[in-house]
PDB file of C-alpha atoms in Angstrom:
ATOM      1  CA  UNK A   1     -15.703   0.571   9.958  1.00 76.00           C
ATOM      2  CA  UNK A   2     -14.920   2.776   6.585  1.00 81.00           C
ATOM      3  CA  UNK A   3     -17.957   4.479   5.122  1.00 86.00           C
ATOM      4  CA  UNK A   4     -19.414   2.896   1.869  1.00 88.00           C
ATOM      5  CA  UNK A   5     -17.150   5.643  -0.339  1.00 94.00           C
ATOM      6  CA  UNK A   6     -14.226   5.019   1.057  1.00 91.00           C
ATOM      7  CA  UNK A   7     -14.448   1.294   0.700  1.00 89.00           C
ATOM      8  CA  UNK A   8     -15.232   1.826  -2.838  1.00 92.00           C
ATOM      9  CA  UNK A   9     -12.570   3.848  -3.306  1.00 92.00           C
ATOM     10  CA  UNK A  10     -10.071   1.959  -1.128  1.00 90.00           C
ATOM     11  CA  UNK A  11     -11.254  -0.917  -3.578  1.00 91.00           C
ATOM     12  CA  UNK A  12     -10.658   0.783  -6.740  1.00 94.00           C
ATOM     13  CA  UNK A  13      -7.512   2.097  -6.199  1.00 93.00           C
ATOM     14  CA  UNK A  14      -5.929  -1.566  -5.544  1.00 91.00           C
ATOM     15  CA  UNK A  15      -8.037  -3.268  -8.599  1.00 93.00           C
ATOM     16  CA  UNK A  16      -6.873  -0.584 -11.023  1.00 95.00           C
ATOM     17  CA  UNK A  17      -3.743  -0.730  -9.969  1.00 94.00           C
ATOM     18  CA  UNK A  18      -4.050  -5.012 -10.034  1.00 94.00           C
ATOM     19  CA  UNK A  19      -5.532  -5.018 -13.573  1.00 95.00           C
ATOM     20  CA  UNK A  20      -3.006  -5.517 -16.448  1.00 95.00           C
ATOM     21  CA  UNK A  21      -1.507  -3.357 -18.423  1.00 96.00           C
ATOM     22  CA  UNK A  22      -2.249  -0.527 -14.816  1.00 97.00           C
ATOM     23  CA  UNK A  23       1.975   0.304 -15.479  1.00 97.00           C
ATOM     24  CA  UNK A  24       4.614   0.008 -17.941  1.00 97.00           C
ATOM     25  CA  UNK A  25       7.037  -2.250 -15.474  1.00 97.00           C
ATOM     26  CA  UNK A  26       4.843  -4.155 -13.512  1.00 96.00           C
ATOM     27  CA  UNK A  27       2.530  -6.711 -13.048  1.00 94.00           C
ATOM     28  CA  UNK A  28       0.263  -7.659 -10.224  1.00 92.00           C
ATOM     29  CA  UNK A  29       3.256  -9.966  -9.048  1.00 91.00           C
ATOM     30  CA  UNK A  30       5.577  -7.381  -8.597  1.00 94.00           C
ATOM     31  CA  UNK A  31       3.247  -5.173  -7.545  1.00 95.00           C
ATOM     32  CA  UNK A  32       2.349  -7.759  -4.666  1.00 94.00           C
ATOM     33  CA  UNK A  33       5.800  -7.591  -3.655  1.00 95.00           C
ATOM     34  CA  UNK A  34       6.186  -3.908  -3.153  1.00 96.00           C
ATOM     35  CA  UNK A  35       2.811  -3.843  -1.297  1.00 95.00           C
ATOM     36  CA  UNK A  36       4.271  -6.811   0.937  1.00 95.00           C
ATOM     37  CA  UNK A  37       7.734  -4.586   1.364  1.00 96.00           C
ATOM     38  CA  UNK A  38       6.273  -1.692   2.054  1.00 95.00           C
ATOM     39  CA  UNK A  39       3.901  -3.047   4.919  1.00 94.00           C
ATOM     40  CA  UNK A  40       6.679  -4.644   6.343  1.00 93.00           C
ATOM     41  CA  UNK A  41       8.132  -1.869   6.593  1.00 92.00           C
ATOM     42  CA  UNK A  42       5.288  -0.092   8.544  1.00 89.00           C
ATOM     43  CA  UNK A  43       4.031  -3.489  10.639  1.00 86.00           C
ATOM     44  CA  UNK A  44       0.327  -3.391   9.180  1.00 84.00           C
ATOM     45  CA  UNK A  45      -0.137  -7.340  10.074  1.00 82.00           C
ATOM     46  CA  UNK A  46      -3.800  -7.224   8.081  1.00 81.00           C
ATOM     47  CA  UNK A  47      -1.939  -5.852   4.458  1.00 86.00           C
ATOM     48  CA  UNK A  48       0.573  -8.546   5.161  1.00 85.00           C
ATOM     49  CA  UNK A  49      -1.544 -11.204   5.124  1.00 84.00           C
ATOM     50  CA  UNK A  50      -3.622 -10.097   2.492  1.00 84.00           C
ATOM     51  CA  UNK A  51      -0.472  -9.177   0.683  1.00 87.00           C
ATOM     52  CA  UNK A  52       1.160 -13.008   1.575  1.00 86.00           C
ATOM     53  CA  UNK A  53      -1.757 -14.554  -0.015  1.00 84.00           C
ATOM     54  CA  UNK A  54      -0.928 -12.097  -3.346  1.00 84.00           C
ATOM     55  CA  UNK A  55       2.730 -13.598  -2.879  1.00 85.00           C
ATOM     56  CA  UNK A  56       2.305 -17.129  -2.353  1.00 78.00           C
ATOM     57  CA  UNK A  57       0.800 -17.667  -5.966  1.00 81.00           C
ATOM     58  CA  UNK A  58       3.978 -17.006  -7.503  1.00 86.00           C
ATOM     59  CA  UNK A  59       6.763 -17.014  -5.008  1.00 92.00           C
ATOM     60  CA  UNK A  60       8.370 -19.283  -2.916  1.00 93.00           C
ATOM     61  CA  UNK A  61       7.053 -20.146   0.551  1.00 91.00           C
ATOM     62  CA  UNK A  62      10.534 -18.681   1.633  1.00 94.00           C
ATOM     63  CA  UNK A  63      10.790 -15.493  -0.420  1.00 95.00           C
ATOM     64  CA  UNK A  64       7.307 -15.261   0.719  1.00 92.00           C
ATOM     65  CA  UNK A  65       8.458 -15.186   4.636  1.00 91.00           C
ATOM     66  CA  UNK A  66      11.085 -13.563   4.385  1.00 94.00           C
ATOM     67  CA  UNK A  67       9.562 -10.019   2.931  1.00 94.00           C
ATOM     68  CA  UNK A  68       6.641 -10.606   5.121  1.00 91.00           C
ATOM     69  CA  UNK A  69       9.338 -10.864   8.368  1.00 91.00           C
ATOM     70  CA  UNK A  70      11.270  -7.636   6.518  1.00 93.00           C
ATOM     71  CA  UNK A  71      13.932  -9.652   4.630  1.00 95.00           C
ATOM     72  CA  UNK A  72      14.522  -9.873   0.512  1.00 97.00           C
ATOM     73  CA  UNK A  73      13.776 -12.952  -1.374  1.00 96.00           C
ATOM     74  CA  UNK A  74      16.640 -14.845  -2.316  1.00 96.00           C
ATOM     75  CA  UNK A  75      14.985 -17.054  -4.737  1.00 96.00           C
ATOM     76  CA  UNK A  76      13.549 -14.745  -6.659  1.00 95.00           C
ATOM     77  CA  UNK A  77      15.990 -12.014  -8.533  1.00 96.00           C
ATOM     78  CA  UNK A  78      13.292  -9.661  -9.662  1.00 96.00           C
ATOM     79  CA  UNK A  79      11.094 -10.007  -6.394  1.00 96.00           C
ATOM     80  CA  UNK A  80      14.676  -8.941  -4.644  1.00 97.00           C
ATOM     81  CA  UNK A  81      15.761  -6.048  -6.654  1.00 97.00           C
ATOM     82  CA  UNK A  82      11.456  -5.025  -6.431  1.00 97.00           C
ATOM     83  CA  UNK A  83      11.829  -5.611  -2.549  1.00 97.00           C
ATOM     84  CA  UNK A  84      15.320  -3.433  -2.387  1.00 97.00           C
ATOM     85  CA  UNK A  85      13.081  -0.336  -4.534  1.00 97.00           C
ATOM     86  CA  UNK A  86      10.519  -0.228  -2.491  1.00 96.00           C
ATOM     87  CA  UNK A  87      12.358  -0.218   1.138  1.00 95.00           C
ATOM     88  CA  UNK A  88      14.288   2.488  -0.213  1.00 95.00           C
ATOM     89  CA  UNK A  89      11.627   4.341  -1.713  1.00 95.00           C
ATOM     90  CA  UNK A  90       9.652   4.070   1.881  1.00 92.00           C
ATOM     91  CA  UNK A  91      12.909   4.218   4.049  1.00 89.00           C
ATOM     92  CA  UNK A  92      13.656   8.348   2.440  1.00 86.00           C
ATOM     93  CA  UNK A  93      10.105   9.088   1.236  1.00 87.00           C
ATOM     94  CA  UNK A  94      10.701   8.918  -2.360  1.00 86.00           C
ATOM     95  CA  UNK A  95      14.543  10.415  -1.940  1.00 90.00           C
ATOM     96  CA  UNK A  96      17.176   8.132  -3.497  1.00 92.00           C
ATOM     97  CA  UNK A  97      21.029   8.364  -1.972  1.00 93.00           C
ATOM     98  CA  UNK A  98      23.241   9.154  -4.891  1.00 94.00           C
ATOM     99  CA  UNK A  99      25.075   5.192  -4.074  1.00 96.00           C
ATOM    100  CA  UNK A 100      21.444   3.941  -3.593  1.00 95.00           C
ATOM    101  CA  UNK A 101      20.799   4.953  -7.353  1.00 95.00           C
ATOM    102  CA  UNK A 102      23.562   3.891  -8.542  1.00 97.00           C
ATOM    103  CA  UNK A 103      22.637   0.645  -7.144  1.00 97.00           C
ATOM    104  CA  UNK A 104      19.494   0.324  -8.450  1.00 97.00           C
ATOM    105  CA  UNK A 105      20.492   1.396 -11.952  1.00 97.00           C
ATOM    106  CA  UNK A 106      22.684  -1.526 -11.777  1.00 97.00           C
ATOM    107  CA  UNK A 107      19.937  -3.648 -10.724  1.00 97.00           C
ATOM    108  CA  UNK A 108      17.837  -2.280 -13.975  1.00 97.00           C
ATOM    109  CA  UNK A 109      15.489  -0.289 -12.272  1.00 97.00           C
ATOM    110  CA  UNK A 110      15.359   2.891 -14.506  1.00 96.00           C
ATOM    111  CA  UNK A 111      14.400   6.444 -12.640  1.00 95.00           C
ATOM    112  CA  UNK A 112      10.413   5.502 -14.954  1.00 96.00           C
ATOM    113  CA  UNK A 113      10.258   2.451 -13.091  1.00 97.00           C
ATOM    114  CA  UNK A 114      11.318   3.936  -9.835  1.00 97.00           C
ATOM    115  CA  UNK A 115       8.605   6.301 -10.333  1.00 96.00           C
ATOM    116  CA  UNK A 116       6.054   3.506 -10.500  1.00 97.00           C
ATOM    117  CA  UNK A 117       7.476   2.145  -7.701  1.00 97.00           C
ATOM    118  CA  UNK A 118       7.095   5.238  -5.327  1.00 96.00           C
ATOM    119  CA  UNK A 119       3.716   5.486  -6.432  1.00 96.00           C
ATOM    120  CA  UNK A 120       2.932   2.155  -5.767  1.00 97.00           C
ATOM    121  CA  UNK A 121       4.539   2.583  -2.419  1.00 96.00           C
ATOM    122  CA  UNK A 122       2.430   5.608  -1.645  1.00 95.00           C
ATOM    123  CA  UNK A 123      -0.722   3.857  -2.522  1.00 94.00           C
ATOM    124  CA  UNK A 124      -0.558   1.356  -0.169  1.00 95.00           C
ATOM    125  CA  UNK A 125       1.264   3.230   2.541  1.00 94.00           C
ATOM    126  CA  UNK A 126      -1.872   4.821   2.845  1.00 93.00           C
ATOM    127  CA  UNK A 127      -3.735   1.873   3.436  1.00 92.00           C
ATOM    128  CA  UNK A 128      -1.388   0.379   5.909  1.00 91.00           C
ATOM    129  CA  UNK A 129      -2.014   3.688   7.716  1.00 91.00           C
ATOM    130  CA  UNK A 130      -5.957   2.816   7.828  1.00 91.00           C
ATOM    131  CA  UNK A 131      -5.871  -0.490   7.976  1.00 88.00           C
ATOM    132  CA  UNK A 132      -3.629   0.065  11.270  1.00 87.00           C
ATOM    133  CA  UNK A 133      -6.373   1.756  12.471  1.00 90.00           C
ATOM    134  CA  UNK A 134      -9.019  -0.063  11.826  1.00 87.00           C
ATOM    135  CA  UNK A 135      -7.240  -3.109  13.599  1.00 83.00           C
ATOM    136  CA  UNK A 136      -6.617  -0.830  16.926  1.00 86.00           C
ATOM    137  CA  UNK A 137     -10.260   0.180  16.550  1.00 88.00           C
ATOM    138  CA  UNK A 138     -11.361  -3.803  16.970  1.00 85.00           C
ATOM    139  CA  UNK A 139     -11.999  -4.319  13.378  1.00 81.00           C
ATOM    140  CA  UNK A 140     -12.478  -8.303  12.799  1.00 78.00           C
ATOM    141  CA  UNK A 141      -9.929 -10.117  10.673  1.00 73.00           C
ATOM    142  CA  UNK A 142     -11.280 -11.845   7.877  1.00 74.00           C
ATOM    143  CA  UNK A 143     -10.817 -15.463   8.002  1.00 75.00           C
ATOM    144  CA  UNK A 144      -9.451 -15.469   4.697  1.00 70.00           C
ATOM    145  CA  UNK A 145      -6.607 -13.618   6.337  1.00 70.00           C
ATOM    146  CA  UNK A 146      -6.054 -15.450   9.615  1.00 67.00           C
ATOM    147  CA  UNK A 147      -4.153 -18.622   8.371  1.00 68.00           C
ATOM    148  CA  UNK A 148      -1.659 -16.388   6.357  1.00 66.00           C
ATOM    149  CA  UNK A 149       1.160 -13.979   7.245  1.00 63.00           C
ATOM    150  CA  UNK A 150       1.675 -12.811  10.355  1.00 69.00           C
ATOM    151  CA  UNK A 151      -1.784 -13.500  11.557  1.00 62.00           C
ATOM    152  CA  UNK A 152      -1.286 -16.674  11.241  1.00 64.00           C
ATOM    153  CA  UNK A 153       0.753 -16.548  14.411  1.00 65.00           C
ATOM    154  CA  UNK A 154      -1.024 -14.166  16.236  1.00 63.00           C
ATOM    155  CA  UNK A 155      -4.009 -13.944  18.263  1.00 57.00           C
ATOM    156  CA  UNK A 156      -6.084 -13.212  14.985  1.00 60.00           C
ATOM    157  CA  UNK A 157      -4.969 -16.214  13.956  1.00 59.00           C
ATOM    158  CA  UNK A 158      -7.764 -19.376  12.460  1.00 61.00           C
ATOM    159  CA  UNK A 159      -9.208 -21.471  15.398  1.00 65.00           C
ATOM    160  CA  UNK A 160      -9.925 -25.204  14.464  1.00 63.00           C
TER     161      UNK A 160
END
């Protein structure tokens, strides 16, 4: 249901931002984690699956749940402080509380790194907002995606 440019450059934009060496502070771990955060934070059940399968090669199956159900990892120290930066960052569109700063700085999350976060968190806020659509237009779910995330309990999800 996207036209052959868009898919390209829907495509693109998340394998350039995936490849290593894409940003100073992260790799496609972390950046897994903000895209899980950040669709949490705007219910797009199709990026959270895609984005739990991203997780689940390098966190827990519990850190893993809980950002996909809205929660922070408590397993995981980095994948926390990643998850806090990115809620904020969506939560105040880019805007940072003085206290919420503070906080971060504390965390070592620099105001460079912040800014890689809020791009990151723009990026795929814009996809959650498509790929929202496209599941209210009757797109199918892969089947790739229907035995992870919150398709997995859902009527998307894989029938043996």
């Amino acid at each position: 249901m996207m036209t052959p440019k868009l898919l390209l450059t829907v495509l693109k934009t998340y394998t350039t931002a995936m490849a290593p060496g894409a940003f100073e502070h992260f790799d496609a771990e972390a950046i897994e984690t903000v895209y899980a955060a950040v669709s949490s934070s705007n219910n797009c059940e199709m990026c959270l699956s895609f984005h739990a399968m991203g997780m689940g090669q390098t966190l827990s199956p519990e850190d893993c749940k809980l950002i996909v159900d809205g929660g922070l990892p408590t397993q995981n120290e980095r994948a926390r402080t990643i998850a806090i930066a990115a809620k904020y960052a969506i939560c105040h569109k880019g805007l940072l509380l003085e206290r919420e700063q503070q906080y971060l700085e504390s965390m070592g999350v620099s105001k460079e790194m912040y800014g890689e976060i809020l791009f990151l968190c723009g990026q795929i806020h814009a996809n959650n907002m498509l790929m929202v659509y496209l599941i209210q237009q009757g797109v199918a779910v892969e089947e790739m995606l229907q035995a992870v995330g919150p398709f997995a309990s859902t009527v998307y999800a894989k029938k043996e």
